[in-house]
């Protein structure tokens, strides 16, 4: 015990001597100044705030201290604004993106910390458009996947309905994904929609097989009312422009449940429209199979997204290989809803940024089984191909046992049809499967319907 006490005493003496010596320490010309971020001020490289909010850069310490010759410079977008050891950044009105830089200089040596501050404007004016060109992001999407010049609207699948009636917003709340999408959308004059759905199966955005989480909730008046309240609160608080009801959650085996779920979409949309502030959008993404007859009145929806791709004719056991998202299929899918009484100027037709890769074939050269194909993103297809012209094509024989998809040529044909026929526009599922160069499917859509 005496040994331990002695060791502690020696340590305290050395610590005190060290502190005393630090006051007399002479920093040579090779010493780089140190910035100690005691409050994790610069831990996150990005801050996203609403207009009117300030950002504090504090709880910092420096070695050597300013009294020993340290020079401090705070800069906003490269312009010096302060020499203090702490800084409060109050952005100008109107929103925008700013880079805040801290420079600590000593004898010509400079240490730097940086942070970007994205300020979401309190109001914005949506850009005018002729027809809608909407990039629809999956739950794994974020603002980095959007070329804001190539869209008129953006939707993000950031609200997952839970079986008990709650909502999982975690995909959008993590790292402020939703906040950044709202801010960047509004800075670019783009309306942003929150997509609400049940559990989805994967790349194709279809419902998880035999799942009815969303349908069960909106078919229950009490749970539906709770769901509306939660969604409206989130949308208003986040300054989101509206909600898309991604209703592919119809159930697969039980026709009665599937029909019930489809029938619940209309009342759900009506309730959302009534609860949201005037001017907020409410849209619906709907199927084109036999269940379209079960949808009730959708007249309160601002427009309808028609899932006009993926005919399902080439994936069953023994099915012939082929293109599942032809122009003809899109035309027939649109006709399902025009025949139901919807005007073309209320329909936004879907196009895919993914394809079907066949992995195993039977002895006749057809698809082997339900598990012998894979839905793959357009980005993955381009990355897997050595063909520089793959983006212009819609079939590549050398990826797996062959892959069928939509390239820019087929997407242009579809976009031309949308424009010529006077539909409200087109959407791409999914924006995070696309690329942002001359091979972009979203850019092809926008260029041909503007």
Coordinates of C-alpha atoms in Angstrom, one line a residue, residues 20 27 67 70 101 105 121 168 171 177 183 228 269 273 280 299 359-360 367 389 404 410 417:
X20 CA 5.2 24.4 -14.6
X27 CA 8.3 26.3 -29.3
X67 CA -0.4 34.6 -25.7
X70 CA -0.4 31.7 -31.9
X101 CA -12.4 27.3 -41.7
X105 CA -0.7 29.8 -37.4
X121 CA -34.1 28.2 -46.5
X168 CA -39.4 4.0 -38.7
X171 CA -32.9 5.9 -42.6
X177 CA -30.1 12.5 -44.7
X183 CA -32.2 21.8 -47.9
X228 CA -51.7 10.2 -40.3
X269 CA -54.9 9.8 -49.1
X273 CA -54.8 15.7 -47.6
X280 CA -48.7 20.2 -49.4
X299 CA -59.2 11.9 -56.9
X359 CA -27.8 -16.6 -63.2
X360 CA -28.9 -20.2 -64.1
X367 CA -35.0 -19.2 -66.5
X389 CA -21.6 1.5 -75.2
X404 CA -31.9 -7.2 -69.6
X410 CA -35.1 2.8 -74.6
X417 CA -44.0 8.9 -75.6

